[in-house]
Coordinates of C-alpha atoms in Angstrom, one line a residue:
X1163 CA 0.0 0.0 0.0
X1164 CA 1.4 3.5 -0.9
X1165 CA 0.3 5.8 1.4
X1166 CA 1.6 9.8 -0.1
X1167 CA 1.2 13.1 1.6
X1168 CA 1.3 16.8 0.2
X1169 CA 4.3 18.6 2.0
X1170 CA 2.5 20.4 5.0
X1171 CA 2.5 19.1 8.1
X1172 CA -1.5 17.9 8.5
X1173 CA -1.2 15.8 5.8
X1174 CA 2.5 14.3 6.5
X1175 CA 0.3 13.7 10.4
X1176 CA -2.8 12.1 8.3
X1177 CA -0.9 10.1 6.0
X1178 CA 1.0 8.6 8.9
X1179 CA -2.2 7.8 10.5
X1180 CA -4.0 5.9 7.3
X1181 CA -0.4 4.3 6.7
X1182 CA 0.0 2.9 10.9
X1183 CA -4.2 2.0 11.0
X1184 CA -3.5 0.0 7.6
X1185 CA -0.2 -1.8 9.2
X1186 CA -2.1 -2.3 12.6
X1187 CA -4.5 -4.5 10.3
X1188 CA -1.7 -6.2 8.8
X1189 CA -1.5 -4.3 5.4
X1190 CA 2.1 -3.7 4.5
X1191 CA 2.4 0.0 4.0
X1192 CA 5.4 2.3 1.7
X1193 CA 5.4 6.0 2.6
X1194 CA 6.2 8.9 0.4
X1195 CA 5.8 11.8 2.2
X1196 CA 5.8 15.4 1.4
X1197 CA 5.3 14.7 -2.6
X1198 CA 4.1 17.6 -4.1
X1199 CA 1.4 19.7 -5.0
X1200 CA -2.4 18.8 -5.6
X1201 CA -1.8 18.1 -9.5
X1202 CA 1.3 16.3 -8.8
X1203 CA -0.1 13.6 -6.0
X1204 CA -3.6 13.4 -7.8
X1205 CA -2.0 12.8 -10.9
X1206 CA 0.2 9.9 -9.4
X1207 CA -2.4 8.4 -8.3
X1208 CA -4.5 8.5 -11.1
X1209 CA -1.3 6.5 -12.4
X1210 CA -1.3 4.3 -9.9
X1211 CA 1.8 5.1 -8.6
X1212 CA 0.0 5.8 -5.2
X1213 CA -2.7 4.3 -3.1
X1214 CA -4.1 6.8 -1.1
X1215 CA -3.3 10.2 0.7
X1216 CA -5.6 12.8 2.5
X1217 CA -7.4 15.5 0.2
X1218 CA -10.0 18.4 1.2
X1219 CA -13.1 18.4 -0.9
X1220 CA -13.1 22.0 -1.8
X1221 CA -9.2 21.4 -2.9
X1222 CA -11.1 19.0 -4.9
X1223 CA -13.8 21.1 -6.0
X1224 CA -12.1 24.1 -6.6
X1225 CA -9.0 23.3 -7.9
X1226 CA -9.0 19.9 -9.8
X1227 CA -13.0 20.3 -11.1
X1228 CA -12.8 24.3 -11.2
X1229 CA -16.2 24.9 -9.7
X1230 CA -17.6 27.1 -7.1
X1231 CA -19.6 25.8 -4.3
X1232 CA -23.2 25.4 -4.2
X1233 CA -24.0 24.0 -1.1
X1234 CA -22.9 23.1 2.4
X1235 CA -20.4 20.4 3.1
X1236 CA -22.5 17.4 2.2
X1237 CA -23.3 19.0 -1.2
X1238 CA -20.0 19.5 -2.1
X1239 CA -18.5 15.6 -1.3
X1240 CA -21.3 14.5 -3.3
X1241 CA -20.0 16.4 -6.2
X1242 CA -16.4 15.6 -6.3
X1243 CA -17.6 12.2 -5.4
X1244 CA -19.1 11.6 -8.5
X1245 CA -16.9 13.6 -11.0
X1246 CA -13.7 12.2 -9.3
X1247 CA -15.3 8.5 -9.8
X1248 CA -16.6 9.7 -13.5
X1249 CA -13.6 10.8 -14.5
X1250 CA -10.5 9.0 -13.3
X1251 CA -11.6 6.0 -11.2
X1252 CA -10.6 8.0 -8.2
X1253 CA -13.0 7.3 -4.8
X1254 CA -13.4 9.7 -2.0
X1255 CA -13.8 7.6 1.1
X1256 CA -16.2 9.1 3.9
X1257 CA -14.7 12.1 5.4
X1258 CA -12.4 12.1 8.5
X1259 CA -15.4 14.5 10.8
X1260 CA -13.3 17.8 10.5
X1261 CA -13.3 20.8 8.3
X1262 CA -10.1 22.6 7.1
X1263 CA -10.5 26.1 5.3
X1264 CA -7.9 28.3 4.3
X1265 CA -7.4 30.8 7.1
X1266 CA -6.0 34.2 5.9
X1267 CA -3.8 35.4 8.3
X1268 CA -1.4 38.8 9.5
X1269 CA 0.5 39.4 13.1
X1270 CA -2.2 40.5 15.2
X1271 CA -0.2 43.3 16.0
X1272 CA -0.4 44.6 12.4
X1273 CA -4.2 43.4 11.8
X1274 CA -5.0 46.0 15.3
X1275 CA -3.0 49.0 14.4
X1276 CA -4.7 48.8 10.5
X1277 CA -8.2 47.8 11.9
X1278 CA -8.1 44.6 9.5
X1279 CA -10.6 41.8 10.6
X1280 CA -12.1 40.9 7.3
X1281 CA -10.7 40.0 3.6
X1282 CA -13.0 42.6 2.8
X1283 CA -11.1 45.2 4.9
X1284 CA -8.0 43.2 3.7
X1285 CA -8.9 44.4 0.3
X1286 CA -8.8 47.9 0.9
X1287 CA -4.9 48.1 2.4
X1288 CA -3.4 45.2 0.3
X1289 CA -1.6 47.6 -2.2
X1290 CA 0.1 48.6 0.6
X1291 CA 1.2 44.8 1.9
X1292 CA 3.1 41.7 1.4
X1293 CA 2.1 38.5 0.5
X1294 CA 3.5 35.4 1.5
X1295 CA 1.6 31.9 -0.3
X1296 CA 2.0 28.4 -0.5
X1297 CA 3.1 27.7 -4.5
X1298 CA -0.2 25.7 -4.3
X1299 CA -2.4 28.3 -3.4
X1300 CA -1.3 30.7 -5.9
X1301 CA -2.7 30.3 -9.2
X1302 CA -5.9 28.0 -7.7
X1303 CA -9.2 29.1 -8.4
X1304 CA -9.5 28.6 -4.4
X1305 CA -6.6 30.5 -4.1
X1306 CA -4.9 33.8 -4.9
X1307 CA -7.1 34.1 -7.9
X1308 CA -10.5 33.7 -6.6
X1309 CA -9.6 36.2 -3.6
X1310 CA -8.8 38.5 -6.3
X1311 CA -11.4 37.9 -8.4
X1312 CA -14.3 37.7 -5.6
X1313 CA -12.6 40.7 -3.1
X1314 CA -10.2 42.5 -5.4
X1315 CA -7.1 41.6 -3.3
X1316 CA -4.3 43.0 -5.3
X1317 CA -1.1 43.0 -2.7
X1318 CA 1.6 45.4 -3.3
X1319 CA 4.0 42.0 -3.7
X1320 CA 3.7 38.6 -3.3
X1321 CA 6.4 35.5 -2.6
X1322 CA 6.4 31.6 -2.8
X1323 CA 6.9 30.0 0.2
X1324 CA 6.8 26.4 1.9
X1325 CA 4.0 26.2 4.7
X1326 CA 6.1 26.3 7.2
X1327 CA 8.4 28.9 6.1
X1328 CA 5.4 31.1 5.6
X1329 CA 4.4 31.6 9.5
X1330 CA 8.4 32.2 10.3
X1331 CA 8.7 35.0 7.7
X1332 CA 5.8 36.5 9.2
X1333 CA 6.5 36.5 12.6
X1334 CA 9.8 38.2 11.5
X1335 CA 7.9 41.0 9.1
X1336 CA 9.5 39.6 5.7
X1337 CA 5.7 39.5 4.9
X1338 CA 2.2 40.6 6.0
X1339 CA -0.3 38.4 5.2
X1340 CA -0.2 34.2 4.5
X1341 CA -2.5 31.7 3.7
X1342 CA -2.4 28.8 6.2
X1343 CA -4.9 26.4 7.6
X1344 CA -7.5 26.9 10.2
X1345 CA -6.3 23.6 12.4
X1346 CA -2.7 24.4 12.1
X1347 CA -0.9 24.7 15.7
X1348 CA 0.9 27.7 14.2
X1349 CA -1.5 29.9 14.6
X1350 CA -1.5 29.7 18.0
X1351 CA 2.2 29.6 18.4
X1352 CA 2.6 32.8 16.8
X1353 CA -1.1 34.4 18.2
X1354 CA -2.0 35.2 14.7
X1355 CA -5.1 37.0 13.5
X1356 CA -7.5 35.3 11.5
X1357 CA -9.1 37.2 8.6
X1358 CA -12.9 36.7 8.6
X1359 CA -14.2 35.4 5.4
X1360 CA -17.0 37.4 5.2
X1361 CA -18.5 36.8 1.4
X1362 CA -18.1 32.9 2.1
X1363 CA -15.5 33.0 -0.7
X1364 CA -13.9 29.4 -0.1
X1365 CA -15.7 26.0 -0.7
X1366 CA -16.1 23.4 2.3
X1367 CA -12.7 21.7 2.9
X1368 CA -13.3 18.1 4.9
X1369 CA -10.9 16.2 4.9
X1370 CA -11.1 12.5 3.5
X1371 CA -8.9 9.9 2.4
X1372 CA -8.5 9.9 -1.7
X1373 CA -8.0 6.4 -3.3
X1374 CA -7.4 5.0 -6.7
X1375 CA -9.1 2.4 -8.3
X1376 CA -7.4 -0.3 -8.4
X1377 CA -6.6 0.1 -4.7
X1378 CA -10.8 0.2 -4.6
X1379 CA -11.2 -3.1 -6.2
X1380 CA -8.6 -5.2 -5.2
X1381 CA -8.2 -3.7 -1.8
X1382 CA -11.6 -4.1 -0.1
X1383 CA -10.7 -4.6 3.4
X1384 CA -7.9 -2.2 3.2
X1385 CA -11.0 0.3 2.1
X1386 CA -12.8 -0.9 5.1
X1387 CA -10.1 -0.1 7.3
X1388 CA -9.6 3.4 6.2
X1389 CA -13.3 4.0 6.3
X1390 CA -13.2 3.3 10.0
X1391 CA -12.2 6.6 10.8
X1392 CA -14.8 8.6 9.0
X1393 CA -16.7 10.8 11.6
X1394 CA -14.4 10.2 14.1
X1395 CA -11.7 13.0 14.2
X1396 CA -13.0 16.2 15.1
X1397 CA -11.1 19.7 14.9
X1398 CA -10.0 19.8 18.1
X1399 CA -8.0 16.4 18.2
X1400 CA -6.6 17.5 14.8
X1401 CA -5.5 20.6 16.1
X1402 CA -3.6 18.9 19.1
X1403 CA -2.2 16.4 17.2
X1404 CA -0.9 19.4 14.6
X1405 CA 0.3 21.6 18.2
X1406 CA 2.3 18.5 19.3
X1407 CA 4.0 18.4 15.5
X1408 CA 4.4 22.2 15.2
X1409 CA 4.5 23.7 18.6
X1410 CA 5.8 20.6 21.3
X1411 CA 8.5 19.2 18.2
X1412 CA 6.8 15.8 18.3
X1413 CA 7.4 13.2 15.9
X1414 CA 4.7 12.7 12.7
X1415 CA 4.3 9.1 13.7
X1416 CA 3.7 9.9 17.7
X1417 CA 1.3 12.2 17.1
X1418 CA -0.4 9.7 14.8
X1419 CA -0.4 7.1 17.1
X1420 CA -1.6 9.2 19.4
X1421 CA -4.6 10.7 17.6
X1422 CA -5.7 7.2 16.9
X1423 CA -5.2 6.4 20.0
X1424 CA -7.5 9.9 21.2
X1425 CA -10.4 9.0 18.8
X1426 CA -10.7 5.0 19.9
X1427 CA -8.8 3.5 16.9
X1428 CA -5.2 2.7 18.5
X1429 CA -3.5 2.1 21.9
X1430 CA -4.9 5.3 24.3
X1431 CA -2.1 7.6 25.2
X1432 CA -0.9 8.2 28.5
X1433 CA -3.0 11.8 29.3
X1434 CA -1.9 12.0 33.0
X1435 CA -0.3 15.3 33.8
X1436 CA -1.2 16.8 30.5
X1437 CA 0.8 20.5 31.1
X1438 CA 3.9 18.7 32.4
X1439 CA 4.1 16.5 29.4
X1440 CA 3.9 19.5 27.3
X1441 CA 6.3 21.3 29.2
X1442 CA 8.8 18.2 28.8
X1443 CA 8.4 17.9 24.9
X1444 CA 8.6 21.8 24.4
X1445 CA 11.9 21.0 26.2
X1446 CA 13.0 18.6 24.9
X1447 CA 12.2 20.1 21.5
X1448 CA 14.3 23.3 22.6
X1449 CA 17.4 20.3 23.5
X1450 CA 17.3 19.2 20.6
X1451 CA 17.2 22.6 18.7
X1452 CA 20.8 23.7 20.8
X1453 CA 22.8 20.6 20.5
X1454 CA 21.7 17.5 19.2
X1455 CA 22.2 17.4 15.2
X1456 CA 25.1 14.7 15.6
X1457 CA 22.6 13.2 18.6
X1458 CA 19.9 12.8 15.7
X1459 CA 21.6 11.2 13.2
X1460 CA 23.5 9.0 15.1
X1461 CA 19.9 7.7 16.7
X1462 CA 18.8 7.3 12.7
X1463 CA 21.8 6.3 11.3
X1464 CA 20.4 3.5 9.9
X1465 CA 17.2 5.6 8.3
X1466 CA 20.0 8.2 6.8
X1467 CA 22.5 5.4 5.6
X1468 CA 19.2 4.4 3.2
X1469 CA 19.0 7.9 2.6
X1470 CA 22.8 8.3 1.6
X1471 CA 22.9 5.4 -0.6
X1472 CA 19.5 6.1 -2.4
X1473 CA 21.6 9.3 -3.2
X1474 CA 24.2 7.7 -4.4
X1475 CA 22.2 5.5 -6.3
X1476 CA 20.5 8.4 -8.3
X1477 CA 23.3 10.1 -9.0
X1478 CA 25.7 7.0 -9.9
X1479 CA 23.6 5.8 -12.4
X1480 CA 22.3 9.3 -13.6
X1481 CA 26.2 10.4 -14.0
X1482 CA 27.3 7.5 -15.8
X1483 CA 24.1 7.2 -18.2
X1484 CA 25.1 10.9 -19.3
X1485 CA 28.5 9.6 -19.9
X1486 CA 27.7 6.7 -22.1
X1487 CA 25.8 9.2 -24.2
X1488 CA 27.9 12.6 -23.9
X1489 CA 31.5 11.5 -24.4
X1490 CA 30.7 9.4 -27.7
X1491 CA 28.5 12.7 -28.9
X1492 CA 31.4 14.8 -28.3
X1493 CA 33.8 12.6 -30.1
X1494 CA 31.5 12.5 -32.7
X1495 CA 30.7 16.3 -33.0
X1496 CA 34.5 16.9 -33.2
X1497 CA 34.1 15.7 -37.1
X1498 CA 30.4 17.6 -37.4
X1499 CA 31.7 21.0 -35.9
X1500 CA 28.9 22.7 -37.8
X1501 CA 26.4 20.7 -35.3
X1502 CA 28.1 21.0 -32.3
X1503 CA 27.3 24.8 -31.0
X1504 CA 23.5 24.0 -31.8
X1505 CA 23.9 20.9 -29.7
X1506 CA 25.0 22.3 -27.0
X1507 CA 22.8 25.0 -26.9
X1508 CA 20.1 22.2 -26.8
X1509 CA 22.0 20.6 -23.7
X1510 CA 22.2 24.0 -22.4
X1511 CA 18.7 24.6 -22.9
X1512 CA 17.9 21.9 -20.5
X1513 CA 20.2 23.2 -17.8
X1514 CA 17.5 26.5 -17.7
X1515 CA 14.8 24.2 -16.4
X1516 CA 14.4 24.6 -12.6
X1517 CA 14.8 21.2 -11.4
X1518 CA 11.8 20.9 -10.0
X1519 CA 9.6 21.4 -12.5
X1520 CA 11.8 19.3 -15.0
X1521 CA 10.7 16.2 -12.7
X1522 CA 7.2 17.2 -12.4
X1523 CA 7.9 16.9 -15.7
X1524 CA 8.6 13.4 -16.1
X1525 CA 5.7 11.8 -14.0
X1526 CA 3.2 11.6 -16.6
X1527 CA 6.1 9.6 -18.8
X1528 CA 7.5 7.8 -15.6
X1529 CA 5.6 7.8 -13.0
X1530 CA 6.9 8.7 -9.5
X1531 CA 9.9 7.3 -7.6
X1532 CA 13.3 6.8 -9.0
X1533 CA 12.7 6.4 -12.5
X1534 CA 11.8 9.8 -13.0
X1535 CA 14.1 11.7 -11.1
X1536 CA 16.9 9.7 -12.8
X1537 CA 16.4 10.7 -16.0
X1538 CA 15.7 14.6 -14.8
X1539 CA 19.6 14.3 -13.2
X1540 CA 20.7 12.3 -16.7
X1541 CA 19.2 15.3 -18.5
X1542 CA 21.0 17.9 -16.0
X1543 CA 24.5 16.1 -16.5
X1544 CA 24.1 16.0 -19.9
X1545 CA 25.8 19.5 -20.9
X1546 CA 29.5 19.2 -18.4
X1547 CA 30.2 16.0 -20.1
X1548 CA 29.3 16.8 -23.6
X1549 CA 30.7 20.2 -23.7
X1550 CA 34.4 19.6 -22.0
X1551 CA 34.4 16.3 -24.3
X1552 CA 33.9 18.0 -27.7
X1553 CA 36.0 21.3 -25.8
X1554 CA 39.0 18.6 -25.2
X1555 CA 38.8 16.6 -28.3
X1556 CA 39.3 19.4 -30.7
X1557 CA 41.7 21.7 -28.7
X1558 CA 43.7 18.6 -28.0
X1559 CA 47.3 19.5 -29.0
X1560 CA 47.1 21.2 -32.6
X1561 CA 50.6 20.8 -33.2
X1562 CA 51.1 17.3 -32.2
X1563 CA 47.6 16.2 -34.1
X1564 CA 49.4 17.7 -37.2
X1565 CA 52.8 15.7 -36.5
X1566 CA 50.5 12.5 -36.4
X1567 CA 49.3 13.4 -39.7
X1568 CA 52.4 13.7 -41.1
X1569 CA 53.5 10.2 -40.2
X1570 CA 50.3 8.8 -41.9
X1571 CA 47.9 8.0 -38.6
X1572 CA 44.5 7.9 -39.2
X1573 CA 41.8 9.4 -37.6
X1574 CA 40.9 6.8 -36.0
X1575 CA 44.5 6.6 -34.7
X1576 CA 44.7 10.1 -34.0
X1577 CA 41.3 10.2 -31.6
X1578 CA 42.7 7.1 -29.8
X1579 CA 46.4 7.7 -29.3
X1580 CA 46.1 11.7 -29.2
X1581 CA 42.8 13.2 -28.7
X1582 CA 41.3 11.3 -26.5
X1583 CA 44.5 10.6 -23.8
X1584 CA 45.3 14.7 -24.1
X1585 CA 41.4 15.4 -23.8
X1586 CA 41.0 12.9 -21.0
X1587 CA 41.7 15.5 -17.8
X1588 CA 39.3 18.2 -19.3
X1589 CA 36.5 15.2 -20.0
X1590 CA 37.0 14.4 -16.2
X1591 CA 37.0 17.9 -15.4
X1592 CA 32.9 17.9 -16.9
X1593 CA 32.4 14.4 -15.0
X1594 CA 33.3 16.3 -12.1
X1595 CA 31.2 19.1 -12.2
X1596 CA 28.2 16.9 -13.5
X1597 CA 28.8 14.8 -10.3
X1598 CA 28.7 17.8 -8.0
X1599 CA 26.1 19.5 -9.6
X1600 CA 24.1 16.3 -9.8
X1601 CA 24.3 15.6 -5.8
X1602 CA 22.8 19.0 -4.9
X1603 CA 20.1 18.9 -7.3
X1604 CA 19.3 14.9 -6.1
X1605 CA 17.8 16.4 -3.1
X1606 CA 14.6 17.2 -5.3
X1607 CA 14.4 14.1 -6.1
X1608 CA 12.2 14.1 -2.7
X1609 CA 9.5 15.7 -4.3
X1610 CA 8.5 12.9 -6.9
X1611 CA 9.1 10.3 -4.2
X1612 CA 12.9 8.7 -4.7
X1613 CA 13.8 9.2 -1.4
X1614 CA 17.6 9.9 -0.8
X1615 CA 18.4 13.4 1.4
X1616 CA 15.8 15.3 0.1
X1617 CA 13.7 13.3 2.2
X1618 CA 14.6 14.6 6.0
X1619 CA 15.2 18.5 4.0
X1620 CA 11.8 18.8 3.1
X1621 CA 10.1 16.9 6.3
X1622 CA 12.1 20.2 8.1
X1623 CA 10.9 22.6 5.6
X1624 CA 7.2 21.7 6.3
X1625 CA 7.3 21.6 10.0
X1626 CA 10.1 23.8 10.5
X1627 CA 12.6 22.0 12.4
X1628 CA 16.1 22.9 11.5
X1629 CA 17.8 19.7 13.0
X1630 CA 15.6 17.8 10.3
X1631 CA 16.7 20.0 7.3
X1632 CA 20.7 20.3 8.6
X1633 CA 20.4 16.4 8.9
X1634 CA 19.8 16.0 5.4
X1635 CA 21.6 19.0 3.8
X1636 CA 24.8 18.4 6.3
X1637 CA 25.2 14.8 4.3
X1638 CA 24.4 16.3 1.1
X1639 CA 27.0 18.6 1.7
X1640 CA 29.8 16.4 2.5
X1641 CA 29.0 13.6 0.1
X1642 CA 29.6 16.5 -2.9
X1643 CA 32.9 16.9 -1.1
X1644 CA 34.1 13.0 -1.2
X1645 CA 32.4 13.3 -4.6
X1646 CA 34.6 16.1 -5.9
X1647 CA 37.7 15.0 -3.9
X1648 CA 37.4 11.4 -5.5
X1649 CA 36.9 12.5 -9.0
X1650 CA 39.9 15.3 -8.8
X1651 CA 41.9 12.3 -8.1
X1652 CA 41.0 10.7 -11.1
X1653 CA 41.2 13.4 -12.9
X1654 CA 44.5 13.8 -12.5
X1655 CA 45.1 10.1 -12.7
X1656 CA 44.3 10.2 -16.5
X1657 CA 46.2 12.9 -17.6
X1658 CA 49.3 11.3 -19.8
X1659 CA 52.6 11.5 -17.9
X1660 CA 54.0 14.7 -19.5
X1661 CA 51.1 16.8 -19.2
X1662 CA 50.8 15.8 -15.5
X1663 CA 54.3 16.2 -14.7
X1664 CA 54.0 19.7 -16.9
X1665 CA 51.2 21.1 -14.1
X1666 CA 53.2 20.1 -11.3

């Protein structure tokens, strides 16, 4: 079972609870958290690539189907009921029993001293104010646009920014006004004021568990299982559970376990001395905030040793597909020199493409998990090799290329005993830099599901914890090191004798 989230933190916390209630009825599960936007997921489950995840219905209404609502909650899962089922397969299971909008937000400090309660009011200083939104609520019909549209918000500027980044920059004044959710613990944390939606602007958003078909038919009492929980999660258990992610520095899969536990379907947690247990893990969260990066990843070594070698893996196989194809182009451009500078520019091209939009990309073609961020870093190491091959070949020693001539070599001859071994350190030089490159941009890789060190950096971004992020960029960091070191070795290793001794 393939249980995926979108990267916030309520639906990394709900996705952990559909994933341990399956394994507590003896369904194995695979997690692949934090993997993208609303498109993104929906479409990788529409491709089977995942089972289930957690989904809002007026996310569903508003942004997938493009309608406005017409009708409380129960009129609006109807609808997305039957067009999601009409149209891809796709079943929404009964919802969860708790609602959450889109809550508009500013310091409250701010909201007081401009007399802002409502988006209406909002509307008539937001030429004068920042926004800060979540890439998936810009653009959405539910989103950006549709306050525009219905309110004629028009902020003075506006920035992309990860959930949890959003309520950070503005408690720090980078930006005025966000878009978060009205059971996130954040609000709270940073005693923010929530804008009143006072023309009813966004669509009911219950939350529900979203399956694909074939998980639906072949899967029957795995789709009893998850329909266990409909009704049963109210607001306020959802908010705690979110506090103790957000606020107390819990972990995603103890506050799962213990929201089942709180609503009947798990082990009950211990709720003796409820104020001195969140006292301890606000500690503990602060200890581990000060001094314990090595302490973490020493206690999941064994979680971030899959994470290094997945790495590896992606760009190993990456790196060396590009060779296979690079270095023979660029020995073969070297007798089509009126080709090579348009190809490239098309290698170049490619480079433009922000990485992760290349790989959203490649999941209608590849589906999620490894296959497509492999051929996203193939495509990214495509213009080093290729452009320090055919760079090498052809300024390879003019003088003694023209001296083999003279003796009769062939061409052949000449790109095997002179070219290539003269080219060799410069071709290297390209391996090297697609290898480096090819590292840092792996970390994306998190975002279609392919796991490596992307994984713990975006679990940080979304709730926020720094130890999280530093214990997968820290790795990163240092395997681009032993990458670089180990290729400069053997790039000088393949240099022939008297150019190496000449650089000395």
């Amino acid at each position: 079972m393939v249980v995926a989230s979108k990267p916030f933190a309520e639906s990394y916390l709900l996705a952990e609870v559909f994933a341990q209630l399956l394994e507590a009825h003896d369904y194995p599960v695979d997690r692949r958290p934090g993997l993208g936007t609303t498109e993104l997921v929906l479409q990788a489950l529409r491709a089977g690539d995942i089972d289930v995840y957690p989904e809002y219905t007026g996310t569903g209404l508003a942004a997938v189907l493009g309608e406005t609502a017409e009708g409380g909650s129960a009129v609006v899962f109807r609808r997305v009921s039957d067009e999601f089922e009409a149209r891809w397969g796709v079943h929404w299971l009964p919802p969860l029993g708790f609602e959450n909008t889109y809550a508009i937000a500013m310091r409250r400090s701010l909201a007081d001293s401009l007399g802002v309660r409502t988006l209406s009011g909002l509307a008539v200083l937001a030429g004068r104010l920042t926004g800060g939104f979540s890439p998936d609520f810009i653009g959405r019909a539910d989103g950006l646009d549709g306050l525009a549209a219905t309110y004629g918000i028009e902020f003075r500027d506006t920035h992309s920014l990860l959930q949890a980044v959003k309520y950070q920059a503005l408690a720090e004044g980078e930006v005025d006004v966000i878009d978060g959710y009205s059971t996130d613990g954040a609000i709270s944390r940073y005693d923010l004021a929530v804008l009143a939606d006072d023309r009813g602007f966004f669509p009911p958003y219950d939350a529900a568990p979203l399956v694909g078909s074939a998980f639906y038919e072949e899967f029957p009492g795995a789709v009893v299982v998850l329909a266990r929980m409909a009704g049963r999660i109210d607001e306020a258990a959802v908010r705690r559970a979110n506090e103790r992610v957000e606020v107390e520095g819990a972990s995603i899969a103890d506050a799962a376990r213990e929201l089942l536990g709180a609503v009947g379907l798990g082990e009950p947690a211990d709720a003796a001395e409820p104020g001195r247990a969140r006292d301890v893990a606000v500690q503990r969260r602060n200890d581990r905030l000060l001094a314990s990066l090595p302490v973490h990843m020493w206690e999941n070594r064994m979680a971030l040793s899959r994470q290094v070698a997945r790495h590896l893996l992606l760009v190993l196989v990456s790196l060396g597909a590009a060779i296979l194809v690079a270095l023979p182009a660029g020995v073969a451009l070297e007798r089509r020199r009126g080709l090579a500078e348009s190809a490239i520019r098309v290698a170049g091209l490619l480079q433009t493409i922000p990485g992760i939009a290349l790989l959203a990309f490649m999941i209608p073609f590849f589906g999620i998990g490894v296959a497509p961020a492999v051929v996203a870093l193939f495509l990214y190491s495509l213009l080093p090799v290729l452009r320090n091959t055919y760079t090498g070949i052809i300024e390879a020693a003019p003088d003694a290329v023209a001296a083999g001539r003279a003796l009769g070599m062939t061409e052949g001859q000449l790109l095997r005993r002179i070219r290539l071994p003269l080219a060799a350190p410069i071709i290297m030089a390209g391996v090297r830099t697609a290898a480096v490159i090819n590292v840092g941009t792996a970390t994306l890789a998190a975002f279609v599901g392919a796991g490596g060190l992307g994984d713990p950096i975006v679990a940080g971004l979304t709730l926020s914890d720094p130890v999280l992020i530093l214990s997968g960029a820290v790795p990163a960091a240092v395997l681009a090191l032993l990458v670089d070191w180990g290729l400069a070795r053997a790039e000088a290793g393949v240099a022939p004798r008297g150019v190496a001794e000449s650089t000395l």
